[in-house]
PDB file of C-alpha atoms and ligand atoms in Angstrom:
ATOM      1  CA  MET G  61      87.120  77.885  50.081  1.00 46.00           C
ATOM      2  CA  GLY G  62      86.956  81.442  51.371  1.00 51.00           C
ATOM      3  CA  GLY G  63      83.806  80.625  53.295  1.00 57.00           C
ATOM      4  CA  LEU G  64      85.450  77.675  54.970  1.00 58.00           C
ATOM      5  CA  ILE G  65      88.453  79.732  56.044  1.00 60.00           C
ATOM      6  CA  MET G  66      86.114  82.409  57.335  1.00 55.00           C
ATOM      7  CA  LYS G  67      84.225  79.804  59.333  1.00 58.00           C
ATOM      8  CA  LYS G  68      87.464  78.508  60.781  1.00 57.00           C
ATOM      9  CA  ILE G  69      88.501  82.009  61.801  1.00 55.00           C
ATOM     10  CA  ILE G  70      85.170  82.652  63.480  1.00 52.00           C
ATOM     11  CA  LEU G  71      85.319  79.286  65.222  1.00 49.00           C
ATOM     12  CA  THR G  72      88.846  79.947  66.446  1.00 51.00           C
ATOM     13  CA  ALA G  73      87.910  83.425  67.622  1.00 49.00           C
ATOM     14  CA  ALA G  74      84.899  82.015  69.476  1.00 47.00           C
ATOM     15  CA  LEU G  75      87.149  79.504  71.207  1.00 48.00           C
ATOM     16  CA  PHE G  76      89.553  82.166  72.379  1.00 49.00           C
ATOM     17  CA  LEU G  77      87.133  84.920  73.304  1.00 46.00           C
ATOM     18  CA  PRO G  78      86.022  83.592  76.693  1.00 45.00           C
ATOM     19  CA  VAL G  79      89.665  83.009  77.646  1.00 44.00           C
ATOM     20  CA  LEU G  80      90.630  86.547  76.715  1.00 44.00           C
ATOM     21  CA  ALA G  81      87.709  87.920  78.684  1.00 43.00           C
ATOM     22  CA  VAL G  82      88.809  86.130  81.862  1.00 49.00           C
ATOM     23  CA  ALA G  83      92.591  86.418  81.688  1.00 59.00           C
ATOM     24  CA  GLN G  84      93.140  90.170  81.746  1.00 71.00           C
ATOM     25  CA  PRO G  85      96.822  91.085  81.561  1.00 83.00           C
ATOM     26  CA  SER G  86      98.176  92.389  84.868  1.00 91.00           C
ATOM     27  CA  SER G  87      99.565  95.487  83.087  1.00 93.00           C
ATOM     28  CA  GLN G  88      99.407  97.091  79.649  1.00 92.00           C
ATOM     29  CA  VAL G  89     103.046  98.154  79.902  1.00 92.00           C
ATOM     30  CA  ALA G  90     105.502  95.991  77.950  1.00 91.00           C
ATOM     31  CA  TRP G  91     109.203  96.756  78.279  1.00 92.00           C
ATOM     32  CA  THR G  92     110.220  97.009  74.656  1.00 93.00           C
ATOM     33  CA  ALA G  93     113.371  98.930  73.725  1.00 94.00           C
ATOM     34  CA  ASP G  94     111.184 101.774  72.413  1.00 95.00           C
ATOM     35  CA  GLN G  95     109.271 101.975  75.680  1.00 95.00           C
ATOM     36  CA  LEU G  96     112.493 102.047  77.691  1.00 96.00           C
ATOM     37  CA  ASN G  97     114.003 104.764  75.531  1.00 96.00           C
ATOM     38  CA  PHE G  98     110.815 106.787  75.789  1.00 97.00           C
ATOM     39  CA  VAL G  99     110.922 106.751  79.606  1.00 97.00           C
ATOM     40  CA  LYS G 100     114.663 107.407  79.603  1.00 96.00           C
ATOM     41  CA  ALA G 101     114.097 110.535  77.516  1.00 97.00           C
ATOM     42  CA  GLY G 102     111.589 111.974  80.026  1.00 98.00           C
ATOM     43  CA  ASN G 103     111.954 115.737  80.520  1.00 98.00           C
ATOM     44  CA  ALA G 104     112.626 116.348  84.216  1.00 98.00           C
ATOM     45  CA  ALA G 105     112.236 120.141  83.907  1.00 98.00           C
ATOM     46  CA  ASN G 106     108.711 119.709  82.603  1.00 98.00           C
ATOM     47  CA  GLY G 107     108.115 117.012  85.212  1.00 98.00           C
ATOM     48  CA  GLU G 108     108.981 119.499  87.948  1.00 98.00           C
ATOM     49  CA  LYS G 109     106.206 121.818  86.758  1.00 98.00           C
ATOM     50  CA  LEU G 110     103.670 119.004  86.523  1.00 98.00           C
ATOM     51  CA  ALA G 111     104.663 117.747  89.978  1.00 98.00           C
ATOM     52  CA  LYS G 112     103.123 120.822  91.642  1.00 97.00           C
ATOM     53  CA  GLN G 113      99.742 119.073  91.427  1.00 96.00           C
ATOM     54  CA  CYS G 114     101.169 116.056  93.278  1.00 97.00           C
ATOM     55  CA  ALA G 115     102.774 117.991  96.143  1.00 97.00           C
ATOM     56  CA  GLY G 116      99.619 118.033  98.298  1.00 96.00           C
ATOM     57  CA  CYS G 117     100.146 114.329  98.958  1.00 96.00           C
ATOM     58  CA  HIS G 118     103.616 113.348  97.727  1.00 97.00           C
ATOM     59  CA  GLY G 119     105.372 116.436  99.151  1.00 96.00           C
ATOM     60  CA  ASP G 120     107.331 119.225  97.444  1.00 95.00           C
ATOM     61  CA  ASN G 121     110.232 116.907  96.599  1.00 95.00           C
ATOM     62  CA  GLY G 122     108.571 113.530  96.472  1.00 97.00           C
ATOM     63  CA  ILE G 123     108.813 112.789 100.208  1.00 95.00           C
ATOM     64  CA  SER G 124     105.206 112.128 101.107  1.00 94.00           C
ATOM     65  CA  ILE G 125     103.412 114.149 103.732  1.00 91.00           C
ATOM     66  CA  SER G 126     101.618 111.164 105.252  1.00 92.00           C
ATOM     67  CA  ALA G 127     102.890 107.705 106.197  1.00 90.00           C
ATOM     68  CA  SER G 128     100.128 106.075 104.218  1.00 92.00           C
ATOM     69  CA  TYR G 129     101.164 107.775 100.957  1.00 96.00           C
ATOM     70  CA  PRO G 130     104.209 106.406  99.154  1.00 97.00           C
ATOM     71  CA  SER G 131     107.284 108.585  98.745  1.00 97.00           C
ATOM     72  CA  LEU G 132     108.371 108.873  95.120  1.00 97.00           C
ATOM     73  CA  ALA G 133     111.787 110.545  95.488  1.00 97.00           C
ATOM     74  CA  GLY G 134     114.649 108.440  94.174  1.00 95.00           C
ATOM     75  CA  GLN G 135     112.331 105.717  92.888  1.00 97.00           C
ATOM     76  CA  LEU G 136     113.199 104.013  89.571  1.00 97.00           C
ATOM     77  CA  PRO G 137     111.748 106.097  86.720  1.00 98.00           C
ATOM     78  CA  THR G 138     110.609 102.970  84.865  1.00 98.00           C
ATOM     79  CA  TYR G 139     108.715 101.767  87.946  1.00 98.00           C
ATOM     80  CA  LEU G 140     107.051 105.176  88.440  1.00 98.00           C
ATOM     81  CA  TYR G 141     106.080 105.329  84.781  1.00 98.00           C
ATOM     82  CA  LYS G 142     104.602 101.825  84.879  1.00 98.00           C
ATOM     83  CA  GLN G 143     102.516 102.614  87.953  1.00 98.00           C
ATOM     84  CA  LEU G 144     101.119 105.792  86.376  1.00 98.00           C
ATOM     85  CA  GLN G 145     100.217 103.832  83.236  1.00 97.00           C
ATOM     86  CA  ASP G 146      98.619 101.117  85.375  1.00 97.00           C
ATOM     87  CA  TYR G 147      96.445 103.646  87.252  1.00 97.00           C
ATOM     88  CA  ASN G 148      95.605 105.196  83.891  1.00 96.00           C
ATOM     89  CA  SER G 149      94.506 101.887  82.330  1.00 96.00           C
ATOM     90  CA  GLY G 150      92.766 100.671  85.483  1.00 96.00           C
ATOM     91  CA  ALA G 151      95.231  97.795  85.982  1.00 97.00           C
ATOM     92  CA  ARG G 152      95.944  99.353  89.404  1.00 97.00           C
ATOM     93  CA  GLN G 153      93.142 101.162  91.147  1.00 96.00           C
ATOM     94  CA  ASP G 154      93.034 103.703  93.921  1.00 96.00           C
ATOM     95  CA  PRO G 155      90.351 106.300  94.618  1.00 94.00           C
ATOM     96  CA  MET G 156      92.950 109.078  94.881  1.00 94.00           C
ATOM     97  CA  MET G 157      95.413 108.122  92.152  1.00 96.00           C
ATOM     98  CA  SER G 158      93.164 106.814  89.379  1.00 95.00           C
ATOM     99  CA  GLY G 159      91.702 110.255  88.632  1.00 93.00           C
ATOM    100  CA  PHE G 160      95.059 112.026  88.627  1.00 92.00           C
ATOM    101  CA  ALA G 161      96.641 109.448  86.348  1.00 96.00           C
ATOM    102  CA  LYS G 162      93.782 109.600  83.839  1.00 95.00           C
ATOM    103  CA  ASN G 163      94.597 113.276  83.224  1.00 94.00           C
ATOM    104  CA  LEU G 164      98.239 112.536  82.387  1.00 97.00           C
ATOM    105  CA  SER G 165      99.504 111.837  78.874  1.00 97.00           C
ATOM    106  CA  GLN G 166     102.247 109.238  78.377  1.00 97.00           C
ATOM    107  CA  GLN G 167     104.683 112.100  77.906  1.00 98.00           C
ATOM    108  CA  ASP G 168     103.539 113.713  81.196  1.00 98.00           C
ATOM    109  CA  ALA G 169     104.063 110.376  82.957  1.00 98.00           C
ATOM    110  CA  ALA G 170     107.589 110.007  81.542  1.00 98.00           C
ATOM    111  CA  ASP G 171     108.430 113.617  82.523  1.00 98.00           C
ATOM    112  CA  LEU G 172     107.085 113.191  86.064  1.00 98.00           C
ATOM    113  CA  ALA G 173     108.954 109.894  86.429  1.00 98.00           C
ATOM    114  CA  ALA G 174     112.217 111.553  85.357  1.00 98.00           C
ATOM    115  CA  TRP G 175     111.815 114.359  87.895  1.00 98.00           C
ATOM    116  CA  PHE G 176     110.764 112.280  90.921  1.00 98.00           C
ATOM    117  CA  ALA G 177     113.490 109.710  90.208  1.00 97.00           C
ATOM    118  CA  ALA G 178     116.121 112.463  90.304  1.00 97.00           C
ATOM    119  CA  GLN G 179     115.113 113.755  93.776  1.00 97.00           C
ATOM    120  CA  PRO G 180     117.142 112.679  96.827  1.00 93.00           C
ATOM    121  CA  PRO G 181     115.445 109.610  98.312  1.00 88.00           C
ATOM    122  CA  ALA G 182     113.528 109.601 101.571  1.00 75.00           C
ATOM    123  CA  PHE G 183     115.649 109.432 104.666  1.00 64.00           C
ATOM    124  CA  GLN G 184     114.376 107.674 107.748  1.00 63.00           C
ATOM    125  CA  SER G 185     116.412 107.490 110.926  1.00 60.00           C
ATOM    126  CA  ASN G 186     117.808 104.096 111.828  1.00 60.00           C
ATOM    127  CA  SER G 187     115.654 102.713 114.597  1.00 66.00           C
ATOM    128  CA  PRO G 188     117.330 100.523 117.210  1.00 67.00           C
ATOM    129  CA  MET G 189     114.583  97.921 116.800  1.00 77.00           C
ATOM    130  CA  VAL G 190     115.465  94.534 115.366  1.00 80.00           C
ATOM    131  CA  TYR G 191     112.969  93.083 112.943  1.00 91.00           C
ATOM    132  CA  GLU G 192     113.890  89.425 113.113  1.00 93.00           C
ATOM    133  CA  LEU G 193     111.150  87.896 110.995  1.00 95.00           C
ATOM    134  CA  ALA G 194     111.589  90.544 108.330  1.00 96.00           C
ATOM    135  CA  GLU G 195     115.357  90.254 108.255  1.00 94.00           C
ATOM    136  CA  LYS G 196     115.115  86.485 107.711  1.00 96.00           C
ATOM    137  CA  LEU G 197     112.732  86.923 104.808  1.00 97.00           C
ATOM    138  CA  VAL G 198     114.804  89.670 103.200  1.00 97.00           C
ATOM    139  CA  LYS G 199     118.101  87.797 103.440  1.00 96.00           C
ATOM    140  CA  ASN G 200     117.142  84.103 103.347  1.00 97.00           C
ATOM    141  CA  GLY G 201     113.550  83.833 102.188  1.00 97.00           C
ATOM    142  CA  SER G 202     111.732  80.783 103.460  1.00 97.00           C
ATOM    143  CA  ARG G 203     112.511  77.245 102.316  1.00 95.00           C
ATOM    144  CA  ASP G 204     109.300  75.751 103.665  1.00 95.00           C
ATOM    145  CA  ARG G 205     107.233  78.220 101.717  1.00 95.00           C
ATOM    146  CA  VAL G 206     109.528  78.229  98.664  1.00 93.00           C
ATOM    147  CA  LEU G 207     109.970  81.996  99.086  1.00 96.00           C
ATOM    148  CA  PRO G 208     113.002  83.628  97.491  1.00 96.00           C
ATOM    149  CA  PRO G 209     114.775  86.262  99.630  1.00 98.00           C
ATOM    150  CA  CYS G 210     113.312  89.732  98.976  1.00 98.00           C
ATOM    151  CA  GLU G 211     116.815  91.029  98.305  1.00 97.00           C
ATOM    152  CA  VAL G 212     117.209  88.785  95.248  1.00 97.00           C
ATOM    153  CA  CYS G 213     114.889  91.179  93.472  1.00 97.00           C
ATOM    154  CA  HIS G 214     114.773  94.369  95.564  1.00 97.00           C
ATOM    155  CA  GLY G 215     118.531  94.388  96.217  1.00 96.00           C
ATOM    156  CA  GLY G 216     120.533  94.087  99.453  1.00 92.00           C
ATOM    157  CA  ASP G 217     120.348  97.859  99.813  1.00 91.00           C
ATOM    158  CA  GLY G 218     116.625  97.923  98.974  1.00 94.00           C
ATOM    159  CA  LYS G 219     117.243 100.115  95.957  1.00 94.00           C
ATOM    160  CA  GLY G 220     115.374  97.922  93.467  1.00 96.00           C
ATOM    161  CA  GLN G 221     116.502  97.183  89.939  1.00 95.00           C
ATOM    162  CA  VAL G 222     115.565  97.555  86.288  1.00 90.00           C
ATOM    163  CA  MET G 223     112.984  97.753  84.976  1.00 91.00           C
ATOM    164  CA  ASP G 224     110.031  97.416  87.241  1.00 93.00           C
ATOM    165  CA  ILE G 225     111.345  96.302  90.631  1.00 97.00           C
ATOM    166  CA  PRO G 226     110.845  99.245  92.987  1.00 98.00           C
ATOM    167  CA  ALA G 227     113.223 100.661  95.583  1.00 96.00           C
ATOM    168  CA  LEU G 228     111.851 100.049  99.077  1.00 96.00           C
ATOM    169  CA  SER G 229     114.570 101.670 101.214  1.00 93.00           C
ATOM    170  CA  GLY G 230     113.211 104.608 103.179  1.00 91.00           C
ATOM    171  CA  GLN G 231     109.667 103.970 101.966  1.00 94.00           C
ATOM    172  CA  ASN G 232     106.926 104.652 104.530  1.00 93.00           C
ATOM    173  CA  ALA G 233     106.302 101.562 106.665  1.00 93.00           C
ATOM    174  CA  ALA G 234     102.530 102.058 106.731  1.00 95.00           C
ATOM    175  CA  TYR G 235     102.401 102.229 102.932  1.00 97.00           C
ATOM    176  CA  VAL G 236     104.653  99.183 102.435  1.00 97.00           C
ATOM    177  CA  SER G 237     102.497  97.088 104.784  1.00 97.00           C
ATOM    178  CA  TYR G 238      99.325  98.394 103.203  1.00 98.00           C
ATOM    179  CA  THR G 239     100.386  97.563  99.667  1.00 98.00           C
ATOM    180  CA  LEU G 240     101.726  94.116 100.681  1.00 98.00           C
ATOM    181  CA  LYS G 241      98.302  93.349 102.147  1.00 98.00           C
ATOM    182  CA  ALA G 242      96.715  94.522  98.904  1.00 98.00           C
ATOM    183  CA  PHE G 243      98.952  92.104  96.931  1.00 98.00           C
ATOM    184  CA  LYS G 244      98.070  89.382  99.442  1.00 98.00           C
ATOM    185  CA  ASN G 245      94.315  89.716  99.066  1.00 97.00           C
ATOM    186  CA  GLY G 246      94.550  90.380  95.319  1.00 96.00           C
ATOM    187  CA  GLU G 247      93.226  93.946  95.484  1.00 97.00           C
ATOM    188  CA  ARG G 248      96.501  95.047  93.883  1.00 98.00           C
ATOM    189  CA  HIS G 249      97.161  92.817  90.892  1.00 97.00           C
ATOM    190  CA  ASN G 250      99.289  94.871  88.483  1.00 97.00           C
ATOM    191  CA  ASP G 251     102.519  92.904  89.099  1.00 96.00           C
ATOM    192  CA  ILE G 252     103.573  91.245  85.853  1.00 94.00           C
ATOM    193  CA  TYR G 253     103.801  87.420  86.221  1.00 93.00           C
ATOM    194  CA  SER G 254     102.207  87.707  89.708  1.00 95.00           C
ATOM    195  CA  ARG G 255     105.700  88.085  91.117  1.00 94.00           C
ATOM    196  CA  MET G 256     104.526  89.923  94.240  1.00 97.00           C
ATOM    197  CA  ARG G 257     101.120  88.315  94.705  1.00 97.00           C
ATOM    198  CA  THR G 258     102.647  84.839  94.868  1.00 96.00           C
ATOM    199  CA  ILE G 259     105.023  86.013  97.592  1.00 97.00           C
ATOM    200  CA  ALA G 260     102.626  88.167  99.602  1.00 98.00           C
ATOM    201  CA  GLU G 261     100.032  85.382  99.741  1.00 97.00           C
ATOM    202  CA  SER G 262     102.213  83.359 102.074  1.00 96.00           C
ATOM    203  CA  LEU G 263     103.322  86.193 104.378  1.00 98.00           C
ATOM    204  CA  SER G 264     101.729  86.478 107.828  1.00 97.00           C
ATOM    205  CA  ASP G 265     100.322  89.785 109.079  1.00 97.00           C
ATOM    206  CA  GLN G 266     103.149  89.993 111.616  1.00 96.00           C
ATOM    207  CA  GLU G 267     105.759  89.565 108.864  1.00 97.00           C
ATOM    208  CA  ILE G 268     104.058  92.182 106.700  1.00 97.00           C
ATOM    209  CA  GLU G 269     104.090  94.645 109.580  1.00 96.00           C
ATOM    210  CA  GLU G 270     107.788  94.034 110.293  1.00 96.00           C
ATOM    211  CA  LEU G 271     108.788  94.213 106.625  1.00 97.00           C
ATOM    212  CA  GLY G 272     107.345  97.715 106.462  1.00 95.00           C
ATOM    213  CA  PHE G 273     109.504  98.932 109.353  1.00 93.00           C
ATOM    214  CA  TYR G 274     112.540  97.008 108.125  1.00 94.00           C
ATOM    215  CA  TYR G 275     112.559  98.763 104.777  1.00 94.00           C
ATOM    216  CA  GLN G 276     111.644 102.177 106.195  1.00 92.00           C
ATOM    217  CA  ASN G 277     114.737 102.007 108.370  1.00 89.00           C
ATOM    218  CA  ILE G 278     117.287 101.014 105.751  1.00 83.00           C
ATOM    219  CA  ARG G 279     119.781 103.819 105.408  1.00 65.00           C
ATOM    220  CA  ASN G 280     120.089 105.278 101.933  1.00 51.00           C
TER     221      ASN G 280
HETATM  222  C1  LIG A 564      95.216 113.223  96.988  1.00 57.59           C
HETATM  223  C2  LIG A 564      96.505 112.640  97.237  1.00 57.59           C
HETATM  224  C3  LIG A 564      97.391 112.315  96.044  1.00 57.59           C
HETATM  225  C4  LIG A 564      97.758 113.138  95.004  1.00 57.59           C
HETATM  226  C5  LIG A 564      97.399 114.596  94.795  1.00 57.59           C
HETATM  227  C6  LIG A 564      98.623 112.354  94.152  1.00 57.59           C
HETATM  228  N1  LIG A 564      98.795 111.105  94.687  1.00 57.59           N
HETATM  229 FE1  LIG A 564      99.967 109.620  93.922  1.00 57.59          FE
HETATM  230  N2  LIG A 564      99.374 108.368  95.418  1.00 57.59           N
HETATM  231  C7  LIG A 564      98.490 108.691  96.432  1.00 57.59           C
HETATM  232  C8  LIG A 564      98.191 107.500  97.201  1.00 57.59           C
HETATM  233  C9  LIG A 564      97.270 107.413  98.409  1.00 57.59           C
HETATM  234  C10 LIG A 564      98.933 106.439  96.610  1.00 57.59           C
HETATM  235  C11 LIG A 564      98.915 104.950  96.993  1.00 57.59           C
HETATM  236  C12 LIG A 564      97.711 104.356  96.292  1.00 57.59           C
HETATM  237  C13 LIG A 564      97.636 102.863  96.242  1.00 57.59           C
HETATM  238  O1  LIG A 564      97.732 102.214  97.295  1.00 57.59           O
HETATM  239  O2  LIG A 564      97.518 102.333  95.120  1.00 57.59           O
HETATM  240  C14 LIG A 564      99.657 107.029  95.496  1.00 57.59           C
HETATM  241  C15 LIG A 564     100.508 106.306  94.657  1.00 57.59           C
HETATM  242  C16 LIG A 564     101.253 106.859  93.640  1.00 57.59           C
HETATM  243  C17 LIG A 564     102.219 106.134  92.841  1.00 57.59           C
HETATM  244  C18 LIG A 564     102.630 104.687  93.049  1.00 57.59           C
HETATM  245  C19 LIG A 564     103.846 104.654  93.953  1.00 57.59           C
HETATM  246  C20 LIG A 564     104.356 103.296  94.298  1.00 57.59           C
HETATM  247  O3  LIG A 564     105.320 103.230  95.079  1.00 57.59           O
HETATM  248  O4  LIG A 564     103.821 102.297  93.805  1.00 57.59           O
HETATM  249  C21 LIG A 564     102.735 107.023  91.936  1.00 57.59           C
HETATM  250  C22 LIG A 564     103.791 106.738  90.887  1.00 57.59           C
HETATM  251  C23 LIG A 564     102.076 108.286  92.151  1.00 57.59           C
HETATM  252  N3  LIG A 564     101.191 108.161  93.204  1.00 57.59           N
HETATM  253  C24 LIG A 564     102.335 109.441  91.415  1.00 57.59           C
HETATM  254  C25 LIG A 564     101.610 110.624  91.559  1.00 57.59           C
HETATM  255  C26 LIG A 564     101.778 111.769  90.690  1.00 57.59           C
HETATM  256  C27 LIG A 564     102.791 111.851  89.563  1.00 57.59           C
HETATM  257  C28 LIG A 564     100.886 112.721  91.103  1.00 57.59           C
HETATM  258  C29 LIG A 564     100.633 114.082  90.505  1.00 57.59           C
HETATM  259  C30 LIG A 564     100.303 114.106  89.095  1.00 57.59           C
HETATM  260  C31 LIG A 564     100.162 112.161  92.247  1.00 57.59           C
HETATM  261  N4  LIG A 564     100.633 110.890  92.482  1.00 57.59           N
HETATM  262  C32 LIG A 564      99.200 112.824  92.979  1.00 57.59           C
HETATM  263  C33 LIG A 564      97.961 109.946  96.682  1.00 57.59           C
HETATM  264  C34 LIG A 564      98.049 111.028  95.842  1.00 57.59           C
HETATM  265  C1  LIG A 565     110.843  87.729  91.973  1.00 57.59           C
HETATM  266  C2  LIG A 565     111.219  89.099  92.293  1.00 57.59           C
HETATM  267  C3  LIG A 565     110.647  89.670  93.587  1.00 57.59           C
HETATM  268  C4  LIG A 565     110.836  89.196  94.875  1.00 57.59           C
HETATM  269  C5  LIG A 565     111.604  87.975  95.331  1.00 57.59           C
HETATM  270  C6  LIG A 565     110.177  90.159  95.739  1.00 57.59           C
HETATM  271  N1  LIG A 565     109.621  91.160  94.999  1.00 57.59           N
HETATM  272 FE1  LIG A 565     108.573  92.761  95.715  1.00 57.59          FE
HETATM  273  N2  LIG A 565     108.194  93.406  93.822  1.00 57.59           N
HETATM  274  C7  LIG A 565     108.627  92.780  92.678  1.00 57.59           C
HETATM  275  C8  LIG A 565     108.101  93.477  91.519  1.00 57.59           C
HETATM  276  C9  LIG A 565     108.328  93.113  90.067  1.00 57.59           C
HETATM  277  C10 LIG A 565     107.320  94.549  92.021  1.00 57.59           C
HETATM  278  C11 LIG A 565     106.568  95.605  91.196  1.00 57.59           C
HETATM  279  C12 LIG A 565     105.161  95.148  90.881  1.00 57.59           C
HETATM  280  C13 LIG A 565     104.441  96.134  89.992  1.00 57.59           C
HETATM  281  O1  LIG A 565     104.762  96.208  88.809  1.00 57.59           O
HETATM  282  O2  LIG A 565     103.577  96.854  90.502  1.00 57.59           O
HETATM  283  C14 LIG A 565     107.410  94.476  93.468  1.00 57.59           C
HETATM  284  C15 LIG A 565     106.784  95.372  94.326  1.00 57.59           C
HETATM  285  C16 LIG A 565     106.891  95.336  95.710  1.00 57.59           C
HETATM  286  C17 LIG A 565     106.299  96.296  96.605  1.00 57.59           C
HETATM  287  C18 LIG A 565     105.476  97.516  96.204  1.00 57.59           C
HETATM  288  C19 LIG A 565     106.324  98.774  96.352  1.00 57.59           C
HETATM  289  C20 LIG A 565     105.597 100.041  96.045  1.00 57.59           C
HETATM  290  O3  LIG A 565     106.250 101.095  96.017  1.00 57.59           O
HETATM  291  O4  LIG A 565     104.372  99.996  95.870  1.00 57.59           O
HETATM  292  C21 LIG A 565     106.637  95.913  97.885  1.00 57.59           C
HETATM  293  C22 LIG A 565     106.271  96.614  99.188  1.00 57.59           C
HETATM  294  C23 LIG A 565     107.442  94.706  97.776  1.00 57.59           C
HETATM  295  N3  LIG A 565     107.579  94.381  96.441  1.00 57.59           N
HETATM  296  C24 LIG A 565     107.974  94.028  98.863  1.00 57.59           C
HETATM  297  C25 LIG A 565     108.640  92.808  98.764  1.00 57.59           C
HETATM  298  C26 LIG A 565     109.037  92.016  99.918  1.00 57.59           C
HETATM  299  C27 LIG A 565     108.844  92.426 101.352  1.00 57.59           C
HETATM  300  C28 LIG A 565     109.609  90.878  99.418  1.00 57.59           C
HETATM  301  C29 LIG A 565     110.113  89.677 100.210  1.00 57.59           C
HETATM  302  C30 LIG A 565     109.187  89.081 101.162  1.00 57.59           C
HETATM  303  C31 LIG A 565     109.588  90.976  97.976  1.00 57.59           C
HETATM  304  N4  LIG A 565     108.991  92.157  97.621  1.00 57.59           N
HETATM  305  C32 LIG A 565     110.125  90.029  97.118  1.00 57.59           C
HETATM  306  C33 LIG A 565     109.459  91.678  92.607  1.00 57.59           C
HETATM  307  C34 LIG A 565     109.863  90.897  93.677  1.00 57.59           C
END
C-alpha cells in the first residue's frame, strides 16, 4: 500500500517537474494581507538613512540625476518594495540594481519604500508639444489591438494604484520608453499576469517614444 502511494507521488512529481522548471513565476511577491501590512509599517526614518547609498543615481530626494534612471519620489511604496524584491530574487535584472538589491533585507526594502514614497514627486514642466498617438492610447486604448486604455490601470492623473501599478506622472521619458521596450522584447518580465508585456508587445516604437514624453509632462 505505502509503496504504491509512494510510487504515485513520485510519478506525479515527475509529471509536474518539467512544467515547474519552464514556467517560472514572474515575481516571488504575493500580496497577502501580511505582506501589505509589512510594507505599510516600513520605517521611513530608517529608510532615509539607507537611501544615502542610492543618491548617486536616484538623487538626494528620489528625483533621479539622469533621464535614464527612474525617479522614485512619490512612487507607491508597494510598487517600490516589489521591484526591490524582484531585483533581489532575479525576477527583474539590471546590472546596476541587482547588486544593490541583493544587499538589502526585506525590512530595508520596506523602509526605503516608505521613505521614497513620502518624498514630493518629480516635477516636469508642461511642454507645449501634443503627443497624439500617446494621448489616444492613454485615454481610449486601441480597439483593433484589443488594448485597454493605459489610464484604466495607471489612472487619469498617472498616479498609479494599489498594489503594484506604478505612478508614471513626471517619470523620466527616456526611462519610461526604455522600460516599455524591455517589456516588449521580454527582457523585463516581472509583471504579474504579463499585464504589461501583453500591452507593450503591440506598441510601435513611435508610440513608445511618445508615451514616455506624455507621462513625463503630466503635471503632478
Ligand atoms: C549606480 C546607479 C544606481 C544606484 C546607486 C541605485 N540605483 Fe536603483 N536603479 C538604477 C537604474 C539604472 C534603474 C533602472 C533599471 C532597470 O531598467 O531595471 C534603477 C531602478 C530602481 C527601481 C525600480 C524603479 C521603477 O520605477 O521600476 C527601484 C525601486 C530602485 N532602483 C531603488 C533603488 C534603491 C532603494 C537604491 C539604494 C539602495 C538604488 N536603487 C540604488 C540605478 C541605480
Ligand atoms: C491591466 C493594467 C495595466 C494597463 C492597462 C497598463 N499597465 Fe502599465 N503596468 C501595469 C502593472 C501591473 C505594472 C507593474 C509591473 C511590475 O510589477 O513590474 C505596470 C508597469 C508599467 C511601467 C513601468 C513603470 C516603471 O516605473 O518601471 C510603464 C512605463 C507602464 N506600465 C506603462 C503603461 C502604458 C504606456 C500603458 C498603456 C499603453 C499601460 N502601462 C497600461 C498595469 C497596466
